[in-house]
Coordinates of C-alpha atoms in Angstrom, one line a residue:
Chain A
M1 CA -21.6 -15.0 -20.0
S2 CA -24.5 -16.2 -19.7
H3 CA -26.6 -16.0 -16.3
N4 CA -30.5 -15.3 -15.7
D5 CA -31.2 -11.0 -16.5
D6 CA -33.9 -12.1 -14.0
E7 CA -31.6 -12.4 -10.5
F8 CA -32.0 -8.5 -8.7
Y9 CA -28.9 -7.9 -5.8
V10 CA -30.5 -5.9 -3.2
G11 CA -27.7 -5.5 -0.5
Y12 CA -30.0 -4.7 3.0
L13 CA -32.2 -8.1 2.5
P14 CA -31.3 -11.4 4.3
E15 CA -30.4 -13.5 0.8
A16 CA -28.5 -12.4 -2.6
P17 CA -30.6 -14.4 -5.4
A18 CA -29.1 -18.3 -5.8
G19 CA -27.6 -17.4 -9.5
I20 CA -25.4 -14.4 -7.9
A21 CA -24.3 -16.5 -4.8
A22 CA -22.9 -18.3 -6.6
H23 CA -21.2 -17.0 -8.1
V24 CA -20.2 -14.5 -5.8
K25 CA -18.7 -17.1 -3.8
R26 CA -17.1 -18.2 -6.6
S27 CA -15.7 -15.2 -7.7
I28 CA -14.5 -14.7 -3.5
L29 CA -13.2 -18.5 -3.4
L30 CA -10.8 -17.1 -7.6
I31 CA -9.5 -14.0 -4.8
L32 CA -8.8 -16.2 -2.1
L33 CA -7.2 -18.8 -4.0
L34 CA -5.3 -15.9 -5.2
A35 CA -4.4 -14.1 -2.6
A36 CA -2.7 -17.0 -1.3
G37 CA -0.4 -17.4 -4.5
V38 CA 0.2 -14.2 -4.9
A39 CA 1.9 -14.5 0.0
G40 CA 3.2 -17.3 -1.3
A41 CA 5.2 -16.3 -4.1
L42 CA 6.6 -13.3 -3.3
A43 CA 7.3 -14.7 0.4
A44 CA 9.8 -17.4 -1.4
L45 CA 10.8 -15.1 -3.9
Q46 CA 12.5 -12.9 -1.0
S47 CA 16.5 -12.5 -2.4
P48 CA 18.2 -13.9 0.7
F49 CA 19.5 -12.6 3.8
D50 CA 23.1 -11.2 5.0
P51 CA 23.6 -13.6 8.3
G52 CA 23.6 -12.3 10.9
A53 CA 21.4 -11.6 14.3
F54 CA 20.6 -9.4 17.0
E55 CA 20.0 -10.1 20.0
F56 CA 18.1 -7.4 20.9
G57 CA 16.6 -7.2 24.8
I58 CA 19.3 -9.5 25.9
D59 CA 22.3 -7.4 27.6
R60 CA 25.5 -9.5 28.5
T61 CA 28.9 -8.0 30.3
F62 CA 32.3 -8.1 28.3
E63 CA 35.2 -6.7 29.4
G64 CA 39.0 -5.4 27.2
V65 CA 40.7 -3.1 26.1
L66 CA 38.6 0.0 24.4
L67 CA 40.3 1.4 21.7
E68 CA 38.0 5.1 20.8
H69 CA 40.1 5.4 17.3
P70 CA 38.8 6.1 14.6
Y71 CA 35.4 3.1 15.7
P72 CA 34.9 2.5 19.1
L73 CA 35.7 -0.8 19.4
L74 CA 36.6 -2.7 22.3
V75 CA 39.2 -5.7 22.2
V76 CA 38.3 -9.0 24.3
D77 CA 40.6 -10.8 25.5
D78 CA 38.7 -14.0 27.9
G79 CA 35.1 -15.2 28.0
E80 CA 32.2 -16.4 25.3
Y81 CA 33.0 -13.6 23.0
P82 CA 36.5 -12.8 22.7
G83 CA 38.2 -10.9 19.9
S84 CA 37.5 -7.5 18.7
H85 CA 33.6 -5.9 19.0
L86 CA 32.8 -2.3 17.5
L87 CA 30.4 -0.4 19.7
V88 CA 27.1 1.3 18.7
A89 CA 24.7 3.0 20.8
F90 CA 21.4 2.5 21.0
G91 CA 19.1 3.5 18.4
K92 CA 21.3 4.8 14.9
F93 CA 24.2 6.3 16.7
G94 CA 27.8 5.2 17.5
A95 CA 29.5 5.3 21.3
E96 CA 32.1 7.9 21.0
S97 CA 29.9 9.6 23.7
L98 CA 29.8 7.2 25.9
T99 CA 33.8 5.4 24.9
A100 CA 35.6 9.3 25.1
G101 CA 38.0 9.4 27.5
H102 CA 38.5 5.8 27.8
D103 CA 41.1 5.5 24.9
G104 CA 43.7 2.5 25.7
K105 CA 41.3 1.9 29.9
R106 CA 39.8 -1.0 30.8
V107 CA 36.4 -0.7 30.8
R108 CA 33.5 -3.8 31.3
I109 CA 30.5 -2.8 29.3
T110 CA 26.8 -4.2 29.1
G111 CA 24.8 -4.6 26.0
S112 CA 23.2 -6.5 23.0
R113 CA 25.6 -8.0 20.9
I114 CA 25.1 -7.5 16.8
W115 CA 27.4 -10.1 14.7
N116 CA 27.5 -12.4 11.6
D117 CA 30.1 -14.7 10.5
Q118 CA 33.3 -12.6 10.6
E119 CA 32.3 -9.4 13.0
Q120 CA 31.1 -8.8 16.3
M121 CA 29.1 -5.4 17.6
I122 CA 27.9 -4.4 21.1
E123 CA 25.1 -1.7 21.6
V124 CA 26.2 -0.1 24.2
H125 CA 24.2 0.3 27.2
E126 CA 26.4 0.6 30.5
L127 CA 30.4 1.3 30.7
E128 CA 32.5 0.4 33.6
P129 CA 35.7 2.5 33.6
L130 CA 38.4 -1.0 35.5
G131 CA 41.3 0.7 35.0
D132 CA 44.5 1.9 32.6
A133 CA 45.3 -1.2 30.1
R134 CA 47.9 -3.6 32.0
Q135 CA 49.7 -3.5 27.9
S136 CA 48.8 -1.9 25.4
L137 CA 47.1 -3.2 22.5
A138 CA 49.8 -3.9 19.1
G139 CA 49.6 -1.2 16.1
G140 CA 46.9 -2.4 13.0
M141 CA 48.7 -5.2 10.1
E142 CA 49.3 -2.7 6.8
L143 CA 47.7 -5.7 4.1
G144 CA 48.9 -3.4 0.6
T145 CA 46.8 -1.2 -1.7
F146 CA 43.6 -2.6 -3.4
S147 CA 41.0 -1.4 -5.6
F148 CA 37.3 -3.1 -4.3
T149 CA 33.9 -3.0 -5.7
G150 CA 30.5 -2.4 -2.7
E151 CA 28.1 -0.5 -1.1
I152 CA 28.8 1.4 1.7
V153 CA 26.1 0.0 4.2
D154 CA 26.1 1.4 7.6
S155 CA 27.9 -1.4 10.3
K156 CA 25.2 -1.6 13.2
C157 CA 22.1 -2.3 10.6
H158 CA 24.1 -4.6 7.7
L159 CA 25.5 -6.6 11.3
G160 CA 22.5 -7.9 11.7
V161 CA 20.2 -5.3 13.5
M162 CA 17.9 -5.5 9.8
K163 CA 17.9 -7.7 7.1
P164 CA 17.8 -6.6 3.9
G165 CA 20.8 -4.0 5.8
R166 CA 21.5 -2.3 2.9
G167 CA 20.3 -1.6 -0.9
K168 CA 17.5 1.3 -1.8
P169 CA 15.2 -0.1 0.9
H170 CA 17.8 1.1 3.9
K171 CA 19.2 3.7 2.0
A172 CA 17.9 6.3 4.2
C173 CA 17.9 4.2 7.8
A174 CA 21.9 3.6 6.8
I175 CA 22.1 7.4 6.3
L176 CA 20.5 7.9 9.8
C177 CA 22.9 5.9 11.2
I178 CA 26.0 7.2 9.7
R179 CA 26.1 10.5 10.2
G180 CA 24.6 9.4 13.9
G181 CA 28.4 7.6 14.4
V182 CA 27.5 4.4 13.7
P183 CA 31.2 3.2 11.9
P184 CA 30.4 3.2 8.0
V185 CA 31.6 -0.1 6.0
L186 CA 32.0 -1.2 2.8
R187 CA 30.2 -4.7 1.7
V188 CA 32.2 -5.8 -0.8
E189 CA 30.7 -9.4 -2.6
S190 CA 32.7 -11.3 -4.3
E191 CA 31.7 -13.1 -7.3
S192 CA 31.1 -16.9 -6.3
G193 CA 29.2 -14.9 -3.6
E194 CA 31.5 -14.5 -0.6
L195 CA 30.7 -11.7 1.6
S196 CA 33.6 -9.0 2.7
Y197 CA 34.4 -6.1 4.7
L198 CA 35.7 -3.0 4.8
F199 CA 35.2 -0.4 7.7
L200 CA 36.6 3.1 5.7
V201 CA 38.7 5.6 7.1
D202 CA 40.1 8.7 5.8
E203 CA 44.2 8.9 4.7
Q204 CA 44.5 9.9 8.3
G205 CA 42.8 7.1 9.7
N206 CA 40.5 9.5 10.8
A207 CA 35.8 8.2 10.5
V208 CA 34.5 9.8 7.2
N209 CA 31.1 9.3 8.7
D210 CA 29.9 12.6 7.6
R211 CA 31.8 12.9 3.6
V212 CA 31.3 9.4 3.2
L213 CA 26.8 10.0 3.0
E214 CA 26.1 11.3 -0.4
M215 CA 26.9 7.5 -1.7
I216 CA 25.5 5.1 0.4
A217 CA 23.1 2.0 -0.7
E218 CA 25.1 3.4 -4.7
P219 CA 27.7 0.5 -6.5
V220 CA 31.1 2.2 -5.5
E221 CA 34.8 2.4 -6.6
I222 CA 37.3 2.3 -3.3
H223 CA 41.4 2.2 -4.2
G224 CA 43.1 2.2 -0.4
E225 CA 44.9 1.2 1.1
V226 CA 43.9 -2.7 3.8
E227 CA 44.9 -3.0 7.1
R228 CA 44.0 -5.2 9.5
R229 CA 44.1 -4.3 13.8
G230 CA 42.0 -7.4 15.6
D231 CA 39.8 -8.4 13.9
V232 CA 38.7 -5.8 11.9
L233 CA 39.8 -4.5 8.4
T234 CA 39.9 -0.4 7.1
L235 CA 40.1 0.7 4.3
R236 CA 42.2 4.2 3.7
A237 CA 41.0 6.4 1.4
D238 CA 40.4 9.7 0.7
P239 CA 36.2 9.9 0.0
A240 CA 36.5 12.2 -2.1
S241 CA 38.0 9.2 -4.8
Y242 CA 36.0 6.9 -4.2
K243 CA 34.2 6.6 -7.5
L244 CA 29.9 5.9 -7.9
L245 CA 29.2 3.8 -10.9
Chain B
M1 CA -29.9 5.5 3.5
S2 CA -29.9 8.9 4.8
A3 CA -32.6 8.4 7.7
G4 CA -30.2 9.2 9.9
Y5 CA -25.9 7.9 10.1
Q6 CA -24.7 5.5 12.3
A7 CA -21.1 4.2 11.8
V8 CA -22.1 1.6 9.9
L9 CA -25.6 0.3 9.5
W10 CA -25.1 -4.1 9.8
N11 CA -26.4 -6.3 8.1
R12 CA -26.1 -9.7 7.4
Q13 CA -24.5 -8.9 4.6
K14 CA -22.0 -6.6 5.2
K15 CA -21.5 -9.1 8.3
R16 CA -20.7 -11.8 6.0
Y17 CA -18.0 -9.2 3.7
D18 CA -17.1 -7.9 6.5
L19 CA -15.7 -12.0 7.4
T20 CA -14.6 -12.8 4.2
I21 CA -12.3 -9.8 4.4
L22 CA -11.3 -10.6 7.6
A23 CA -10.3 -14.6 7.1
G24 CA -8.2 -13.0 3.3
I25 CA -6.3 -10.9 6.0
L26 CA -5.5 -13.4 7.9
L27 CA -4.7 -15.8 5.2
Y28 CA -2.1 -13.8 3.4
I29 CA -0.6 -12.6 6.5
G30 CA -0.1 -16.0 7.9
L31 CA 0.7 -17.5 4.7
F32 CA 3.5 -14.2 4.5
V33 CA 4.8 -14.4 7.0
G34 CA 4.9 -18.9 7.9
L35 CA 5.9 -19.3 4.8
G36 CA 8.8 -16.6 4.5
A37 CA 10.3 -17.8 8.3
A38 CA 10.6 -21.2 7.1
L39 CA 12.0 -20.1 3.9
R40 CA 14.0 -17.1 5.5
P41 CA 14.5 -17.8 9.5
E42 CA 17.5 -15.2 9.2
A43 CA 14.9 -12.8 8.2
T44 CA 13.7 -10.7 11.0
P45 CA 10.1 -10.1 12.0
E46 CA 10.2 -6.7 11.0
T47 CA 11.1 -7.6 7.7
L48 CA 8.4 -9.6 6.8
I49 CA 5.3 -8.0 8.9
I50 CA 6.2 -4.4 6.5
R51 CA 6.4 -6.8 3.2
A52 CA 3.5 -8.8 3.7
F53 CA 1.3 -6.2 4.7
G54 CA 2.8 -3.9 2.1
T55 CA 2.5 -6.5 -0.5
L56 CA -1.2 -7.2 1.2
A57 CA -3.0 -4.1 1.3
L58 CA -1.2 -3.7 -2.5
L59 CA -3.2 -6.4 -3.2
M60 CA -6.2 -5.1 -2.2
L61 CA -6.2 -2.2 -3.9
H62 CA -6.1 -4.5 -7.0
V63 CA -9.5 -6.0 -5.7
I64 CA -10.5 -2.9 -5.2
L65 CA -9.8 -1.5 -8.4
S66 CA -10.9 -4.3 -10.6
V67 CA -14.3 -4.8 -8.7
G68 CA -16.3 -1.8 -10.4
P69 CA -15.2 -2.8 -13.7
L70 CA -16.1 -6.1 -13.4
A71 CA -19.7 -4.8 -12.3
R72 CA -20.3 -2.9 -15.9
L73 CA -19.5 -5.7 -17.3
D74 CA -21.4 -7.6 -15.4
R75 CA -23.7 -7.1 -12.9
R76 CA -23.2 -10.1 -10.7
F77 CA -20.7 -9.3 -9.1
L78 CA -22.1 -6.0 -8.2
P79 CA -22.8 -8.1 -4.3
L80 CA -19.1 -7.0 -4.3
L81 CA -19.5 -3.6 -4.6
Y82 CA -22.3 -2.9 -2.4
N83 CA -20.1 -2.8 0.7
R84 CA -16.8 -1.7 -1.0
R85 CA -15.7 0.7 1.1
H86 CA -15.4 -1.8 4.1
L87 CA -12.7 -3.4 2.0
G88 CA -11.5 0.0 1.0
V89 CA -11.4 0.5 4.5
S90 CA -9.8 -2.8 5.8
M91 CA -7.0 -1.8 3.0
F92 CA -5.8 1.9 4.4
L93 CA -5.1 0.0 7.4
C94 CA -3.1 -3.5 6.0
A95 CA -0.7 -0.2 4.7
L96 CA -1.3 2.1 8.1
V97 CA 0.8 -1.3 10.0
H98 CA 3.4 -1.2 6.5
G99 CA 3.7 2.6 6.8
A100 CA 4.2 3.2 10.5
F101 CA 6.1 0.5 11.0
S102 CA 8.0 0.5 8.2
M103 CA 8.7 4.4 9.8
I104 CA 9.7 3.6 13.3
Q105 CA 12.4 0.6 11.0
F106 CA 13.7 3.0 8.9
H107 CA 12.8 6.1 10.3
A108 CA 13.4 6.6 14.1
L109 CA 15.5 6.5 16.6
G110 CA 18.0 9.4 15.0
D111 CA 19.1 12.6 15.0
V112 CA 16.1 14.3 13.5
N113 CA 12.9 13.7 13.1
P114 CA 11.4 10.7 11.3
L115 CA 9.5 12.6 9.1
V116 CA 12.0 15.0 8.0
S117 CA 14.5 12.3 7.6
L118 CA 11.8 10.1 5.8
L119 CA 11.3 12.8 3.4
A120 CA 14.8 14.9 3.5
G121 CA 16.6 12.2 4.0
N122 CA 17.6 10.7 0.4
P123 CA 17.2 14.5 -1.3
Q124 CA 18.3 12.0 -3.9
Y125 CA 14.5 14.0 -6.1
A126 CA 16.2 14.5 -9.5
S127 CA 17.6 11.5 -9.7
I128 CA 14.5 8.2 -11.1
S129 CA 17.2 5.5 -9.9
A130 CA 18.0 6.7 -6.7
F131 CA 14.8 8.5 -6.5
P132 CA 13.2 8.7 -2.7
F133 CA 10.1 6.3 -2.5
Q134 CA 9.3 6.2 0.7
T135 CA 7.7 10.0 0.4
L136 CA 5.4 8.5 -3.0
G137 CA 4.3 5.5 -0.4
F138 CA 3.6 8.6 2.2
V139 CA 1.7 11.1 0.3
A140 CA -0.6 7.7 -0.8
L141 CA -0.6 7.1 2.7
G142 CA -2.1 10.1 3.2
I143 CA -4.6 10.4 -0.3
L144 CA -6.4 6.8 1.9
F145 CA -6.5 8.4 4.6
L146 CA -8.6 10.7 3.3
M147 CA -10.8 8.2 1.0
A148 CA -10.8 5.9 4.5
A149 CA -11.9 8.2 6.4
T150 CA -14.8 9.8 5.1
S151 CA -16.3 7.1 3.6
H152 CA -19.2 7.0 5.5
D153 CA -22.6 8.9 4.2
F154 CA -21.9 11.1 6.7
W155 CA -19.3 12.8 4.7
L156 CA -20.6 11.7 1.4
A157 CA -23.6 14.3 2.3
N158 CA -21.4 17.1 4.1
L159 CA -19.2 16.8 1.5
S160 CA -21.5 16.7 -1.2
A161 CA -21.0 14.0 -3.8
P162 CA -19.7 16.4 -5.9
V163 CA -16.1 16.7 -4.0
W164 CA -16.8 13.6 -1.9
K165 CA -17.1 11.4 -6.0
A166 CA -13.5 14.3 -6.7
L167 CA -12.4 12.8 -4.0
H168 CA -12.7 9.4 -3.5
M169 CA -11.3 9.6 -6.9
L170 CA -7.8 10.2 -5.6
V171 CA -7.5 6.8 -4.6
Y172 CA -6.2 6.6 -8.7
V173 CA -3.3 9.4 -7.8
A174 CA -2.4 7.1 -5.0
Y175 CA -2.7 3.1 -7.3
L176 CA 0.1 4.7 -9.3
L177 CA 2.3 6.5 -6.6
L178 CA 1.9 3.6 -5.2
V179 CA 3.4 1.5 -8.0
L180 CA 5.8 4.0 -8.5
H181 CA 6.4 3.2 -5.0
V182 CA 7.3 -0.5 -5.7
A183 CA 8.6 0.3 -9.0
L184 CA 11.8 3.0 -7.7
G185 CA 12.4 1.5 -3.8
I186 CA 12.0 -2.7 -3.3
L187 CA 12.5 -3.4 -7.3
Q188 CA 15.7 -1.5 -7.2
T189 CA 16.9 -4.3 -4.8
E190 CA 15.0 -6.7 -5.8
R191 CA 15.9 -6.9 -9.8
N192 CA 13.6 -10.3 -9.4
L193 CA 11.6 -10.8 -13.2
V194 CA 8.9 -12.4 -11.4
L195 CA 8.1 -9.9 -8.7
I196 CA 8.3 -7.1 -12.4
G197 CA 5.8 -9.3 -14.1
L198 CA 3.0 -9.4 -10.8
L199 CA 3.5 -5.4 -10.9
V200 CA 3.6 -5.3 -15.2
G201 CA 0.8 -7.2 -15.0
G202 CA -1.3 -5.8 -12.5
F203 CA -1.3 -2.6 -13.7
G204 CA -2.1 -3.3 -17.1
W205 CA -4.6 -5.4 -16.2
I206 CA -6.2 -2.9 -13.7
V207 CA -6.0 -0.2 -17.1
T208 CA -6.9 -3.2 -19.3
L209 CA -10.7 -3.7 -17.4
H210 CA -11.1 0.1 -17.3
L211 CA -10.5 0.6 -21.0
V212 CA -13.2 -2.7 -21.5
A213 CA -15.4 -1.7 -19.2
G214 CA -15.3 1.9 -20.5
F215 CA -16.0 0.9 -24.8
R216 CA -18.4 -0.6 -22.4
E217 CA -20.2 1.8 -21.4
K218 CA -20.0 4.4 -24.6
P219 CA -22.5 4.5 -26.5
G220 CA -24.9 5.1 -23.8
D221 CA -23.8 8.8 -23.9
A222 CA -23.8 9.1 -27.1
P223 CA -27.4 11.6 -27.8
H224 CA -30.2 10.0 -28.6
R225 CA -32.5 11.6 -32.3
G226 CA -35.5 10.9 -32.3
D227 CA -39.3 12.8 -34.0
V228 CA -40.2 14.8 -31.4
I229 CA -44.3 15.8 -31.0
D230 CA -45.0 19.3 -29.1
G231 CA -41.2 19.3 -26.6
Y232 CA -41.6 15.5 -26.6
L233 CA -38.8 13.5 -27.6
H234 CA -39.5 9.8 -29.4
A235 CA -37.0 7.7 -26.8
C236 CA -37.9 4.1 -27.2
A237 CA -40.6 1.7 -28.3
V238 CA -42.8 0.1 -25.0
A239 CA -42.7 -3.1 -25.8
D240 CA -38.1 -1.7 -25.0
I241 CA -38.7 -2.2 -21.4
K242 CA -39.7 -5.3 -19.7
D243 CA -42.0 -4.2 -16.4
K244 CA -39.7 -3.0 -13.6
R245 CA -37.0 -2.5 -15.3
A246 CA -36.3 0.4 -17.3
R247 CA -33.9 1.7 -20.6
I248 CA -31.6 4.1 -20.4
V249 CA -31.5 6.8 -23.2
C250 CA -28.8 10.0 -23.3
I251 CA -31.3 13.0 -23.6
S252 CA -30.0 17.3 -24.0
G253 CA -26.8 15.3 -22.7
E254 CA -28.0 13.6 -19.1
R255 CA -28.7 9.7 -19.0
V256 CA -33.2 9.9 -18.6
A257 CA -33.7 6.0 -16.7
I258 CA -37.3 5.9 -18.2
F259 CA -39.2 2.9 -16.4
R260 CA -41.7 0.7 -16.7
N261 CA -43.7 -0.2 -14.0
G262 CA -46.6 -2.5 -14.7
D263 CA -49.2 -0.7 -17.1
T264 CA -47.1 2.5 -16.8
I265 CA -44.8 4.6 -17.7
S266 CA -41.9 6.9 -15.2
A267 CA -38.8 8.3 -17.1
V268 CA -36.0 9.2 -13.8
S269 CA -32.2 10.7 -14.0
N270 CA -30.6 8.0 -14.4
A271 CA -27.8 9.1 -11.2
C272 CA -29.0 7.6 -8.1
Q273 CA -27.9 10.9 -5.8
H274 CA -26.3 8.1 -3.4
Q275 CA -23.0 7.8 -5.5
N276 CA -24.4 8.2 -9.3
G277 CA -25.1 5.1 -8.8
P278 CA -27.1 4.1 -12.3
L279 CA -31.2 3.6 -11.1
G280 CA -32.4 2.4 -15.4
E281 CA -29.2 -0.7 -14.8
G282 CA -31.8 -1.2 -11.2
R283 CA -34.8 -2.4 -10.6
I284 CA -38.6 -1.6 -9.4
V285 CA -38.9 -3.4 -5.5
D286 CA -41.6 -3.0 -3.6
G287 CA -43.3 0.0 -6.1
C288 CA -39.8 1.9 -5.6
I289 CA -36.8 1.8 -8.1
T290 CA -34.1 0.6 -6.0
C291 CA -30.5 1.3 -7.4
P292 CA -28.1 -1.8 -8.0
W293 CA -25.4 -0.7 -6.6
H294 CA -26.2 0.2 -2.7
G295 CA -30.3 -0.5 -2.9
Y296 CA -31.1 3.4 -2.1
Q297 CA -35.2 3.5 -3.0
Y298 CA -36.5 6.2 -5.5
E299 CA -40.8 6.3 -6.1
P300 CA -41.0 7.0 -10.6
E301 CA -43.4 9.7 -10.5
T302 CA -41.6 11.3 -7.7
G303 CA -37.9 10.9 -8.4
A304 CA -38.1 11.1 -3.7
S305 CA -36.9 8.0 -1.5
P306 CA -39.7 6.9 1.2
P307 CA -40.5 8.2 3.9
P308 CA -38.6 8.8 6.7
F309 CA -35.9 8.9 3.3
T310 CA -34.8 12.2 2.3
E311 CA -32.9 11.6 -1.3
K312 CA -34.8 13.3 -4.1
I313 CA -33.8 13.2 -8.4
P314 CA -35.0 14.8 -11.2
T315 CA -37.8 13.5 -13.0
F316 CA -39.0 13.6 -16.8
N317 CA -42.5 14.1 -18.3
V318 CA -43.2 11.4 -19.7
R319 CA -45.7 10.7 -22.9
V320 CA -47.7 6.8 -24.5
V321 CA -48.2 7.1 -28.1
S322 CA -49.2 4.4 -29.8
G323 CA -46.8 1.8 -28.4
E324 CA -43.7 4.7 -28.3
V325 CA -42.6 6.7 -25.4
Y326 CA -41.5 9.9 -25.8
V327 CA -40.0 12.3 -23.0
D328 CA -39.9 15.8 -22.4
P329 CA -36.0 17.0 -22.3
E330 CA -36.6 19.3 -20.4
P331 CA -36.1 17.8 -16.3
N332 CA -38.8 18.7 -13.4
P333 CA -37.0 20.1 -10.0
A334 CA -36.3 16.7 -8.0
G335 CA -39.0 15.6 -6.2
Q336 CA -41.5 16.7 -8.8
R337 CA -44.2 14.3 -9.4
A338 CA -44.1 13.6 -13.1
E339 CA -47.9 11.7 -14.1
P340 CA -47.0 8.3 -15.1
A341 CA -48.5 7.6 -18.6
P342 CA -50.7 4.6 -19.1
I343 CA -49.1 2.5 -21.6
R344 CA -52.6 1.1 -22.4
G345 CA -55.9 3.1 -24.1
S346 CA -52.5 5.7 -25.6
S347 CA -53.1 7.0 -28.5

């Protein structure tokens, strides 16, 4: 590299020698161009995120019939957002403590919506009992026995609170959420990229949160019975039979 | 220099340096978040902030680790070295934003302390692919914090140069931890060959640059062999040294900088007391040996900084015989005067 070897830089002097100053300007320009290129490339190379949204800070009111088991669910029969809404609490917690004792009852819930193209959820902030339901809800419909390969994620983050709400970077968070009572769900992606979600329960239809913690965010195969209850699909299988792939 | 301590001894070059850092940070974050939000409108602001600041901190660390060897290979990079500690502190702050947002996003509002969640939430320490990569980032952030907190001459003086230097060499441990943090973390989900190539390429660049600079440096450590007269070792010819400059010779395992100051020759230890900068690659400016790294100055004949500064380095006794320079291998105590050897009139 040819340059004027007589030039000498002293940082506390007001001006750098001309040749050194020119070289530094070129170097800084190159570094800034590199930084801009890296920023652009990394931003563009991010994989698409799963659909979903969380209305953080926006409270809405929902009325419907509450089901406590296996995971708290509100069936809304009218209004702007009809259908089945899974219920969770603020932070990384399920809504069991808020919904206890209201199974089969009509309630009014104030909370924030979380949803994607298939499922709806409410982060419950207030719950007001309205009395007994006018009619009981129909039971679940069995759809058959199937095997699925996918990833166990926590439904709250995955439905829209976090992007991505899956994969290794999110694993510790998913463990906290599922241990805290957020319903675990099997995320299944078809070869064509279509996503489906199956809420996990054991053979008796009970919650399995504490029994799936070691398999969260790992590829897993589950063989079990699929049941539709409202808009929600559940996969009934003994967690001990889940296979880590 | 160390007549007293201030938070920052601002000068024009440092202000321009810091404004450039700020502009670079704003450019990167603006581009990443702006483009990320445009291309991935479904992304949350938290994710874009975490990713923007994390990748920026790693990029800045690559620049920081490149500056040293680049300056060894080409002196014109020395202005980038002059205020590198501000670049280091800025990089730590970017890493802190990444770490703080990640801690709140992934580990707060749960049933355990966020720190417990971070360190023990994923207990698969025996697995490579499932390894809890957050711990690696957390330890690296701790090292970067220690470095940023002690990145001041007050700590350099009070911790002593060897301790301070050892502490700041931990940057290489932090870098390695961060490479693993990325490889075992986000790259386990974002398996894009370009991303993997960028990480591997960056690591290869840092390793190669250090090896090249190290090999270039190595001959300077070869022990000098020459004639001995009255215990003085022949070092070089006077004609080998340009005026106001030095020649570096390795004597008794230590690099000695032999300076020509007009009609006289003086020799001092090559290591600046400040950060072990190579004084022999400096110049004599205003009658003082001036370190090329941060401009610390020493009088050639005493090795002492001009008052009111208090730094001192060892001097060596020298002789000039028939145009040849001879150096006493025994150093004098730091700051002890050694009579400059006149070039002319020597026998």
